[in-house]
PDB file of C-alpha atoms and ligand atoms in Angstrom:
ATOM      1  CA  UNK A   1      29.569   6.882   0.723  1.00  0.00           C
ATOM      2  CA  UNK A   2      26.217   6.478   2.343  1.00  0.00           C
ATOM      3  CA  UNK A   3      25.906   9.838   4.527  1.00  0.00           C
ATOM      4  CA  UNK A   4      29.642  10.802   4.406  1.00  0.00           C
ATOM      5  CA  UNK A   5      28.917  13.646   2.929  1.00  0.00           C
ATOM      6  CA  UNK A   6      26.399  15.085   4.944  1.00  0.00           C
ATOM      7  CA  UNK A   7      26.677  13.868   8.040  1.00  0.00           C
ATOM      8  CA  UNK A   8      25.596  11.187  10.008  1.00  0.00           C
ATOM      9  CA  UNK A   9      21.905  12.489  10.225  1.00  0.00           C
ATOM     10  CA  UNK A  10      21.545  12.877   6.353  1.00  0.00           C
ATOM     11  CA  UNK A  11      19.743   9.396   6.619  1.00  0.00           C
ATOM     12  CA  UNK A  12      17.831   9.927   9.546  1.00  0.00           C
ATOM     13  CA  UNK A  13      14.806  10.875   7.096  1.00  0.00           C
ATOM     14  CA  UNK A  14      13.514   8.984   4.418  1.00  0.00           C
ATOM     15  CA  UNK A  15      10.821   9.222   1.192  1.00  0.00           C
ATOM     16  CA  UNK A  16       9.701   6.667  -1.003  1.00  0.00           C
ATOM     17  CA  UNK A  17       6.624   6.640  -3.204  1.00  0.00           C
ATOM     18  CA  UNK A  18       4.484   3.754  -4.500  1.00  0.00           C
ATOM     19  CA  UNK A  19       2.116   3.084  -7.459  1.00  0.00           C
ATOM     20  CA  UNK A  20       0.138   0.470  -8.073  1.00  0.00           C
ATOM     21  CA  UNK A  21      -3.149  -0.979 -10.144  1.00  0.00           C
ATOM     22  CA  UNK A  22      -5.145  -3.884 -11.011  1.00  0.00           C
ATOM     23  CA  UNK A  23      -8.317  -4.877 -13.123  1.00  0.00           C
ATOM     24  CA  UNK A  24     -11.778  -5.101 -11.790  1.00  0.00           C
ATOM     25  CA  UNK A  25     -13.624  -8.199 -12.747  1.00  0.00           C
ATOM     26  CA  UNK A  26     -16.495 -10.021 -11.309  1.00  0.00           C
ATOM     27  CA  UNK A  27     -16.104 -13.152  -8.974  1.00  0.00           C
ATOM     28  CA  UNK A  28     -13.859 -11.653  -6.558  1.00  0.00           C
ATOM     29  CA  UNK A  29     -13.881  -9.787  -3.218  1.00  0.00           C
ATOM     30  CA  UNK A  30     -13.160  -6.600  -2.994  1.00  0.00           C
ATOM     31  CA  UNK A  31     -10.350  -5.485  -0.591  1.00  0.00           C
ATOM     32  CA  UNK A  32      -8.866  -2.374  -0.309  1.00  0.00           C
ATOM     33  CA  UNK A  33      -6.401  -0.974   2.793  1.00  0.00           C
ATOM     34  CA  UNK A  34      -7.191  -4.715   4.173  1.00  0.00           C
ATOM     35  CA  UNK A  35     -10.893  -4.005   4.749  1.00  0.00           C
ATOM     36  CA  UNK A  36     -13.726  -6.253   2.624  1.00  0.00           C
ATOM     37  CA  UNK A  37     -15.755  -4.073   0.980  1.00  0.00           C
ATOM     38  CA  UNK A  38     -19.217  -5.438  -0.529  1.00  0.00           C
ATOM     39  CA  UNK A  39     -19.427  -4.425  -3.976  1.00  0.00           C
ATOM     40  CA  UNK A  40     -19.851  -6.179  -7.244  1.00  0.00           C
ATOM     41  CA  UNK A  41     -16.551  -6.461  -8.627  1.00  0.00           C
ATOM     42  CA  UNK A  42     -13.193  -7.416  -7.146  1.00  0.00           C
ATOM     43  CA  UNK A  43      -9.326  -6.731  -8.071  1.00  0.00           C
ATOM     44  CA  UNK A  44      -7.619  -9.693 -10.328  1.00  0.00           C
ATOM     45  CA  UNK A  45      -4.186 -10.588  -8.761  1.00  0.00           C
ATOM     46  CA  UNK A  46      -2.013 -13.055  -7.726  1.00  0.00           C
ATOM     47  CA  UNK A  47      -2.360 -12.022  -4.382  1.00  0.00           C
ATOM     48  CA  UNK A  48      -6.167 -10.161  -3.307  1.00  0.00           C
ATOM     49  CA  UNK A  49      -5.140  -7.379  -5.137  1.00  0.00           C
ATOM     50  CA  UNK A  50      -5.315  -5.115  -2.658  1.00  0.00           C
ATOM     51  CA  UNK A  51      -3.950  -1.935  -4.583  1.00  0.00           C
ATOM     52  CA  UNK A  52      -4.209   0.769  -1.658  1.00  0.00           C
ATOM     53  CA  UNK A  53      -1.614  -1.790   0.843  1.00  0.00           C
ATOM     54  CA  UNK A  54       0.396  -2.862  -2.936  1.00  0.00           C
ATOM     55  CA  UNK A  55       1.022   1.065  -3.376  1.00  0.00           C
ATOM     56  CA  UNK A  56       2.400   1.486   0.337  1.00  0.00           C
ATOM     57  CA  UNK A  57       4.152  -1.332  -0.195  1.00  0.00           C
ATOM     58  CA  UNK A  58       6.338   0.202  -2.651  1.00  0.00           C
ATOM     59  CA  UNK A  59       6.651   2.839  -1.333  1.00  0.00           C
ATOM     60  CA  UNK A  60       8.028   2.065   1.934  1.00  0.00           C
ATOM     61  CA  UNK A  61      10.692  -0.589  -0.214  1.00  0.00           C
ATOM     62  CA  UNK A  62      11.468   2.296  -1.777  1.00  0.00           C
ATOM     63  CA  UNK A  63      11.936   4.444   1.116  1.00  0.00           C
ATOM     64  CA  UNK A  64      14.425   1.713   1.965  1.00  0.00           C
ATOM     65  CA  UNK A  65      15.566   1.817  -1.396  1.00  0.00           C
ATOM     66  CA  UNK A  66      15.013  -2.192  -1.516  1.00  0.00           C
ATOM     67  CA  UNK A  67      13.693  -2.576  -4.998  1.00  0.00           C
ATOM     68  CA  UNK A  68       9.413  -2.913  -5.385  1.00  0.00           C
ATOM     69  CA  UNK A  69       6.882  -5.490  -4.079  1.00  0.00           C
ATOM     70  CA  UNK A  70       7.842  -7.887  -7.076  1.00  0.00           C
ATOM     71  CA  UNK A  71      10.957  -8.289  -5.707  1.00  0.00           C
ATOM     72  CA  UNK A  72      10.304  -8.783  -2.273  1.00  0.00           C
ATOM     73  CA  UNK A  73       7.203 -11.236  -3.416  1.00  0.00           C
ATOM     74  CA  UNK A  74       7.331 -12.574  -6.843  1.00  0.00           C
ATOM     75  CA  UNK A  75       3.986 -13.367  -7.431  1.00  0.00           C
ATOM     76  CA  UNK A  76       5.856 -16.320  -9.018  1.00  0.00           C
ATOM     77  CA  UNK A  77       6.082 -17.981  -5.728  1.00  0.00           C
ATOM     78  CA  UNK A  78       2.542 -19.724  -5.007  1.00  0.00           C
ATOM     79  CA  UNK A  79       2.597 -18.911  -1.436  1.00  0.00           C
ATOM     80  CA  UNK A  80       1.334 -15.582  -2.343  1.00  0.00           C
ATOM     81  CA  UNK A  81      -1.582 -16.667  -3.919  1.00  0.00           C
ATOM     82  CA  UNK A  82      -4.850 -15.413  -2.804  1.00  0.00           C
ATOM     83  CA  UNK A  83      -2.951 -14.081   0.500  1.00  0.00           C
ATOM     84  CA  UNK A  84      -4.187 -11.135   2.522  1.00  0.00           C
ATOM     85  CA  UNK A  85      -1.853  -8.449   1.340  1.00  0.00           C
ATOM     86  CA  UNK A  86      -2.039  -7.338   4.772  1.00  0.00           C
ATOM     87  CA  UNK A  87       0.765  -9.735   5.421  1.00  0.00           C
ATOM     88  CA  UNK A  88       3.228  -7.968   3.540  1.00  0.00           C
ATOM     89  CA  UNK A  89       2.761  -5.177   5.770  1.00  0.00           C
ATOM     90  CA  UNK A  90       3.765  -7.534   8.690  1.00  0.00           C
ATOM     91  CA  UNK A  91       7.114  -8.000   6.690  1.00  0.00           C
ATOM     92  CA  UNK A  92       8.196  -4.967   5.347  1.00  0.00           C
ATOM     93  CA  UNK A  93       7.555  -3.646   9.062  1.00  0.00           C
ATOM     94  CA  UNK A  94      10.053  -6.235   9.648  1.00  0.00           C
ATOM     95  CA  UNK A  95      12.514  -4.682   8.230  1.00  0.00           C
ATOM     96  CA  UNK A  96      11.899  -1.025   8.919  1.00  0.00           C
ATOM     97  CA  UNK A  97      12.688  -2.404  11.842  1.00  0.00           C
ATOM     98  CA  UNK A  98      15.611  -4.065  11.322  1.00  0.00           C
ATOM     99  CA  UNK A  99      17.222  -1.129   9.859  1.00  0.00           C
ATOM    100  CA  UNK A 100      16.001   1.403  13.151  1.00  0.00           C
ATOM    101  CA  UNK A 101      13.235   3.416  11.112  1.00  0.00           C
ATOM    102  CA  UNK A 102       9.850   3.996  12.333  1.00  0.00           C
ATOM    103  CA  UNK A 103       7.047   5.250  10.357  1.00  0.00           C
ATOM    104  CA  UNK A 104       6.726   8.518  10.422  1.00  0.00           C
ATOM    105  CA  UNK A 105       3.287   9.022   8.014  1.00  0.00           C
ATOM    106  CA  UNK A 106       2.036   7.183   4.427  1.00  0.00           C
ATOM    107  CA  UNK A 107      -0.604   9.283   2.706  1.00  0.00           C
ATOM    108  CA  UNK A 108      -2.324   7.295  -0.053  1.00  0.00           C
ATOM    109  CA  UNK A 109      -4.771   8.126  -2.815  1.00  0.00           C
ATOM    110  CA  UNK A 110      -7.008   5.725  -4.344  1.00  0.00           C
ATOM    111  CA  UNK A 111      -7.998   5.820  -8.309  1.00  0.00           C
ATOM    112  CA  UNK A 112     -11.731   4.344  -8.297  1.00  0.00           C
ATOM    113  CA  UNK A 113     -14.849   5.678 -10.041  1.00  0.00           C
ATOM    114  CA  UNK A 114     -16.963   3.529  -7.454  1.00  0.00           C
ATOM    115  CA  UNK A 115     -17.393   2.903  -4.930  1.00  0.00           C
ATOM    116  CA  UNK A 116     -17.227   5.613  -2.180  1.00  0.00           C
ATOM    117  CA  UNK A 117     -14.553   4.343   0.231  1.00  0.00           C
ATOM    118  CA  UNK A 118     -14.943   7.369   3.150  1.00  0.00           C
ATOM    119  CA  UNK A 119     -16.989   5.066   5.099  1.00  0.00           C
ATOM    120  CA  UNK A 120     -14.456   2.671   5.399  1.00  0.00           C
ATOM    121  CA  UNK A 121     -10.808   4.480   5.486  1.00  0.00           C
ATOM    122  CA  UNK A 122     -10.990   5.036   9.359  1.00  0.00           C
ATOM    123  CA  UNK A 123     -11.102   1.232   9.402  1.00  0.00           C
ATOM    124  CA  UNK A 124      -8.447   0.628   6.784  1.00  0.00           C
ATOM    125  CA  UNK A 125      -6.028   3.383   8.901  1.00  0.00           C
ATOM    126  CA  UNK A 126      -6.383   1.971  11.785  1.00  0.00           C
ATOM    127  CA  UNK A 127      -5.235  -1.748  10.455  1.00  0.00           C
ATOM    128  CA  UNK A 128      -2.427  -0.507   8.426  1.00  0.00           C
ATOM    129  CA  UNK A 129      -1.255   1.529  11.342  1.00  0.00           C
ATOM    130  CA  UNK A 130      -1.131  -1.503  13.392  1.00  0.00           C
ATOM    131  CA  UNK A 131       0.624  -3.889  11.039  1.00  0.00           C
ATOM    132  CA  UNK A 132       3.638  -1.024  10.753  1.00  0.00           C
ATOM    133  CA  UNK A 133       2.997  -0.136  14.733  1.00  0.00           C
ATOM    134  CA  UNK A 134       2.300   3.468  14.208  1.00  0.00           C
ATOM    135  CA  UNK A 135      -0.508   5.426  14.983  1.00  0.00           C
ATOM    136  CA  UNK A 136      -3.231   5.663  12.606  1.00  0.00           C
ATOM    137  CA  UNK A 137      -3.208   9.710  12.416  1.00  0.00           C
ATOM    138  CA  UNK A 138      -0.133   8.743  11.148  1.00  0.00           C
ATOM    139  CA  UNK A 139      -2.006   7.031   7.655  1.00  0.00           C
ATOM    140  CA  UNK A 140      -3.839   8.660   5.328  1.00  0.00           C
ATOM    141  CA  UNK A 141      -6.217   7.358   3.095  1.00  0.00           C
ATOM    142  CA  UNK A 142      -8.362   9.213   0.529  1.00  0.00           C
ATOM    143  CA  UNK A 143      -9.676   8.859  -2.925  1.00  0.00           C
ATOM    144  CA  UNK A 144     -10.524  10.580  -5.962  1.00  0.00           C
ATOM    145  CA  UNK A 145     -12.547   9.713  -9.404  1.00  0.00           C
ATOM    146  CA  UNK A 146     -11.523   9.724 -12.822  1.00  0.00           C
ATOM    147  CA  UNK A 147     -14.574  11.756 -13.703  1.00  0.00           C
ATOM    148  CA  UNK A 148     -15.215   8.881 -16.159  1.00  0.00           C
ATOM    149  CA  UNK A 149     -11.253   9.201 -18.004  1.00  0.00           C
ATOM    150  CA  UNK A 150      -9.141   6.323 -18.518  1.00  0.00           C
ATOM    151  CA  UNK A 151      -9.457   2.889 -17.361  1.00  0.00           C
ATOM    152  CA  UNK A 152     -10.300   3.959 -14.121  1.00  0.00           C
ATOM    153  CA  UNK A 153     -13.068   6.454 -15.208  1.00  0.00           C
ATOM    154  CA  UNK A 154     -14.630   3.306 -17.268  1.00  0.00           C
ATOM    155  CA  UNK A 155     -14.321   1.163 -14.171  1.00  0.00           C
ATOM    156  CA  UNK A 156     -12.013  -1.417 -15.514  1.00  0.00           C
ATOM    157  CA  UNK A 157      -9.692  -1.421 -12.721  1.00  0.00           C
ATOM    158  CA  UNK A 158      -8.530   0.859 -10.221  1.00  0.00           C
ATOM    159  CA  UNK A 159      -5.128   1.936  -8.931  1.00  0.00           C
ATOM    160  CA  UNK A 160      -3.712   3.776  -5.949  1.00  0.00           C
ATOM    161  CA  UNK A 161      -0.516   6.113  -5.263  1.00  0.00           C
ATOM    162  CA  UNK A 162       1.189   6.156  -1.887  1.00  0.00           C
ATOM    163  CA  UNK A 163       3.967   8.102  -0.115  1.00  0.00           C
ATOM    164  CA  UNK A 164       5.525   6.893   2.658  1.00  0.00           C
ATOM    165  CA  UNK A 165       8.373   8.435   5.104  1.00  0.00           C
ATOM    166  CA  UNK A 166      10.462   6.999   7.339  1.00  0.00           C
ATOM    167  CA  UNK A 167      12.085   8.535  10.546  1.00  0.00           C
ATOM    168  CA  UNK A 168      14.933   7.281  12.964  1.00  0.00           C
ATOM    169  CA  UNK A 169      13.111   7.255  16.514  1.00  0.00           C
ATOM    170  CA  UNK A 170      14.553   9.199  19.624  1.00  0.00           C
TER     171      UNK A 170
HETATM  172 MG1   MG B   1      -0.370  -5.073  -7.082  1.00  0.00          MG
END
């Protein structure tokens, strides 16, 4: 019934949204939006953790309503490990494509007590933007504290929410 209600256009447009977190520890890199960012701690994960790219993820499988990241990439499989999640930005533009949707913006807001990120999210929008070949005023990154709550405020871990929308191009 997909659209027959509606009309043909009732899928032209379409929302998803995307939530994801991980642990701080020490030992490991810190990535976030696919830039390195020096800083004590890193994110624990199968993968590098990388919760601002996990979150859009999601959320644009979920625009497509395709199921979540775990599905797409079990962290079960061991080719995952330790992989730039960048790379599964590559394949979920993959098939945005395949199904004729473009991206039409992702705004995303990091969870983190520390440390600032502003210096870096012109970076990070500008190499999300080009895995899902979109402009990068179409990505939004921006972050907020915990003001000290929760696992976040306590810096144990830190975790991002993303929305993403999808449009059919002219
Ligand atoms: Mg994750």
């Amino acid at each position: 019934m997909d659209g027959c209600t509606y009309g043909h256009n009732a899928l032209s447009y379409r929302v998803g949204i995307g939530y994801d977190a991980h642990r701080l520890v020490r030992g490991r890199e810190l990535v976030l939006g696919g830039v390195k960012i020096p800083f004590e701690y890193g994110l624990l994960g199968h993968s590098d953790a990388d919760v601002i790219i996990h979150a859009i993820v999601d959320a644009l499988i979920g625009a497509m309503g395709l199921g979540d990241i775990g599905r797409l990439f079990p962290d079960s499989d061991p080719s995952y490990k330790d992989i730039p999640s960048r790379l599964f930005l590559g394949e979920v533009y993959a098939l945005i494509k395949d199904r004729g949707y473009a991206v039409n913006n992702i705004d995303v807001t990091l969870l983190a007590e520390r440390p600032k990120i502003a210096p870096y999210a012109g970076e990070m929008r500008e190499l999300i933007a080009r895995e899902l070949a979109t402009g990068s005023d179409r990505v939004s990154i921006k972050a907020t504290t915990q003001e000290g709550l929760g696992f976040v405020g306590r810096g144990e871990g830190m975790a991002a929410l993303a929305i993403a929308s999808l449009f059919v191009p002219a």
